[in-house]
mmCIF file of C-alpha atoms in Angstrom:
data_model
loop_
_atom_site.group_PDB
_atom_site.id
_atom_site.type_symbol
_atom_site.label_atom_id
_atom_site.label_comp_id
_atom_site.label_asym_id
_atom_site.label_seq_id
_atom_site.Cartn_x
_atom_site.Cartn_y
_atom_site.Cartn_z
ATOM 1 C CA MET Q 9 0.057 0.044 -0.435
ATOM 2 C CA LYS Q 10 0.665 3.495 -1.065
ATOM 3 C CA LYS Q 11 -0.035 6.738 0.189
ATOM 4 C CA ILE Q 12 -0.661 9.729 -1.763
ATOM 5 C CA GLU Q 13 -0.264 13.531 -0.286
ATOM 6 C CA ALA Q 14 -0.501 15.952 -3.207
ATOM 7 C CA ILE Q 15 0.241 19.468 -2.235
ATOM 8 C CA ILE Q 16 -2.299 21.724 -5.142
ATOM 9 C CA ARG Q 17 -3.798 24.807 -5.946
ATOM 10 C CA PRO Q 18 -7.283 25.288 -3.661
ATOM 11 C CA THR Q 19 -8.592 26.488 -7.187
ATOM 12 C CA LYS Q 20 -8.227 23.040 -8.442
ATOM 13 C CA LEU Q 21 -9.286 20.553 -5.605
ATOM 14 C CA ASP Q 22 -12.979 19.663 -7.431
ATOM 15 C CA GLU Q 23 -11.678 19.021 -10.197
ATOM 16 C CA VAL Q 24 -9.015 16.097 -8.804
ATOM 17 C CA LYS Q 25 -11.704 15.409 -6.292
ATOM 18 C CA GLU Q 26 -14.176 14.667 -9.152
ATOM 19 C CA ALA Q 27 -11.238 12.391 -11.288
ATOM 20 C CA LEU Q 28 -10.101 10.749 -8.487
ATOM 21 C CA ASN Q 29 -13.856 9.624 -7.981
ATOM 22 C CA LYS Q 30 -14.078 8.641 -11.537
ATOM 23 C CA VAL Q 31 -11.158 6.170 -11.142
ATOM 24 C CA GLY Q 32 -12.285 4.911 -8.149
ATOM 25 C CA VAL Q 33 -10.917 6.521 -5.148
ATOM 26 C CA ARG Q 34 -13.766 5.839 -2.468
ATOM 27 C CA GLY Q 35 -11.683 8.049 0.518
ATOM 28 C CA MET Q 36 -9.885 11.056 0.976
ATOM 29 C CA THR Q 37 -8.154 13.532 3.575
ATOM 30 C CA VAL Q 38 -8.267 17.373 2.268
ATOM 31 C CA THR Q 39 -6.976 20.101 4.556
ATOM 32 C CA GLN Q 40 -6.240 23.234 3.934
ATOM 33 C CA VAL Q 41 -2.617 24.170 4.359
ATOM 34 C CA ALA Q 42 -0.358 27.369 3.248
ATOM 35 C CA GLY Q 43 3.790 27.085 1.847
ATOM 36 C CA CYS Q 44 6.467 28.287 -0.455
ATOM 37 C CA GLY Q 45 8.689 26.694 -2.837
ATOM 38 C CA LEU Q 46 10.364 27.987 -5.572
ATOM 39 C CA GLN Q 47 7.636 30.499 -6.383
ATOM 40 C CA LYS Q 48 9.037 31.964 -2.776
ATOM 41 C CA GLY Q 49 5.205 34.055 -2.143
ATOM 42 C CA LYS Q 50 3.735 36.655 -3.660
ATOM 43 C CA LYS Q 51 3.686 40.403 -3.596
ATOM 44 C CA GLY Q 52 1.149 43.008 -3.298
ATOM 45 C CA PHE Q 53 0.346 46.120 -3.016
ATOM 46 C CA TYR Q 54 -2.423 47.799 -0.621
ATOM 47 C CA ARG Q 55 -3.069 51.376 -0.321
ATOM 48 C CA GLY Q 56 0.443 52.141 -2.323
ATOM 49 C CA SER Q 57 2.274 50.000 0.153
ATOM 50 C CA GLU Q 58 4.274 46.855 -0.894
ATOM 51 C CA TYR Q 59 3.712 43.764 1.186
ATOM 52 C CA ALA Q 60 4.577 40.829 1.167
ATOM 53 C CA ILE Q 61 2.483 37.607 1.544
ATOM 54 C CA ASP Q 62 5.802 34.052 2.257
ATOM 55 C CA LEU Q 63 3.213 31.686 2.779
ATOM 56 C CA LEU Q 64 0.685 30.608 -0.066
ATOM 57 C CA PRO Q 65 -3.104 29.119 0.225
ATOM 58 C CA LYS Q 66 -2.214 25.011 -0.580
ATOM 59 C CA VAL Q 67 -4.638 22.251 -0.454
ATOM 60 C CA LYS Q 68 -3.497 18.668 0.602
ATOM 61 C CA ILE Q 69 -4.522 15.877 -0.522
ATOM 62 C CA GLU Q 70 -4.251 12.330 1.150
ATOM 63 C CA VAL Q 71 -5.402 9.039 -0.412
ATOM 64 C CA VAL Q 72 -4.298 5.902 1.170
ATOM 65 C CA VAL Q 73 -4.516 2.754 -1.846
ATOM 66 C CA SER Q 74 -3.133 -0.317 -3.262
ATOM 67 C CA ASP Q 75 0.240 -0.613 -5.004
ATOM 68 C CA ALA Q 76 -1.437 -1.509 -8.107
ATOM 69 C CA VAL Q 77 -2.660 1.583 -8.896
ATOM 70 C CA VAL Q 78 -0.630 4.280 -7.312
ATOM 71 C CA ALA Q 79 0.835 5.239 -11.082
ATOM 72 C CA GLU Q 80 -2.721 5.644 -12.196
ATOM 73 C CA LEU Q 81 -3.454 8.055 -9.636
ATOM 74 C CA VAL Q 82 -0.328 10.106 -9.721
ATOM 75 C CA ASP Q 83 -1.088 10.673 -13.479
ATOM 76 C CA VAL Q 84 -4.768 11.542 -13.057
ATOM 77 C CA ILE Q 85 -3.571 14.169 -10.396
ATOM 78 C CA SER Q 86 -0.729 15.472 -12.169
ATOM 79 C CA GLN Q 87 -3.022 15.916 -15.397
ATOM 80 C CA GLN Q 88 -5.593 18.221 -13.039
ATOM 81 C CA VAL Q 89 -3.510 20.165 -11.816
ATOM 82 C CA ARG Q 90 -0.843 20.906 -14.333
ATOM 83 C CA THR Q 91 -0.508 24.469 -15.846
ATOM 84 C CA GLY Q 92 2.737 24.793 -16.634
ATOM 85 C CA GLU Q 93 3.018 27.751 -13.812
ATOM 86 C CA ILE Q 94 4.861 28.073 -11.197
ATOM 87 C CA GLY Q 95 2.910 27.296 -7.946
ATOM 88 C CA ASP Q 96 1.170 23.652 -9.415
ATOM 89 C CA GLY Q 97 2.692 21.836 -6.072
ATOM 90 C CA LYS Q 98 3.985 18.299 -5.756
ATOM 91 C CA ILE Q 99 2.707 15.333 -5.712
ATOM 92 C CA PHE Q 100 4.540 12.734 -2.643
ATOM 93 C CA VAL Q 101 4.075 8.966 -2.453
ATOM 94 C CA TYR Q 102 5.088 6.961 0.878
ATOM 95 C CA PRO Q 103 4.870 3.494 1.979
ATOM 96 C CA VAL Q 104 2.114 2.287 4.172
ATOM 97 C CA GLU Q 105 2.728 -0.674 6.577
ATOM 98 C CA ASP Q 106 -0.441 -1.672 7.177
ATOM 99 C CA VAL Q 107 -4.230 -0.556 7.973
ATOM 100 C CA ILE Q 108 -6.944 -1.441 10.374
ATOM 101 C CA ARG Q 109 -10.835 -0.253 10.030
ATOM 102 C CA ILE Q 110 -11.403 0.298 13.079
ATOM 103 C CA ARG Q 111 -14.959 -0.186 12.845
ATOM 104 C CA THR Q 112 -14.849 -3.888 11.867
ATOM 105 C CA GLY Q 113 -11.194 -4.518 12.849
ATOM 106 C CA GLU Q 114 -10.644 -5.262 9.319
ATOM 107 C CA THR Q 115 -7.103 -4.588 8.236
ATOM 108 C CA GLY Q 116 -4.565 -4.181 4.575
ATOM 109 C CA ASP Q 117 -6.015 -3.508 1.315
ATOM 110 C CA VAL Q 118 -9.524 -5.090 2.472
ATOM 111 C CA ALA Q 119 -9.714 -1.710 5.243
ATOM 112 C CA LEU Q 120 -9.161 0.542 2.342
#
């Protein structure tokens, strides 16, 4: 099993959710986060004064899936969020040792 964690633009969340539902993802965790990378934030002006926003709003999507579908889901997420601009985000893939469904006590792929 693997955990796919994607940090994306908030405006792309609905597109990613719909695409993941179409390929059979049954559950996900979505968190509002803030961060910076190559984009290094942005500068703005308010009443003639310049200010910097160092941490930009992002959304983190977390999904745990079987190993067989990892490449497909990474492709689906990438296709939905890619604009070609700095700030599109990142996808991380982590190994997951086990999953336990608390309600039934099921473990492994069955618990997904």
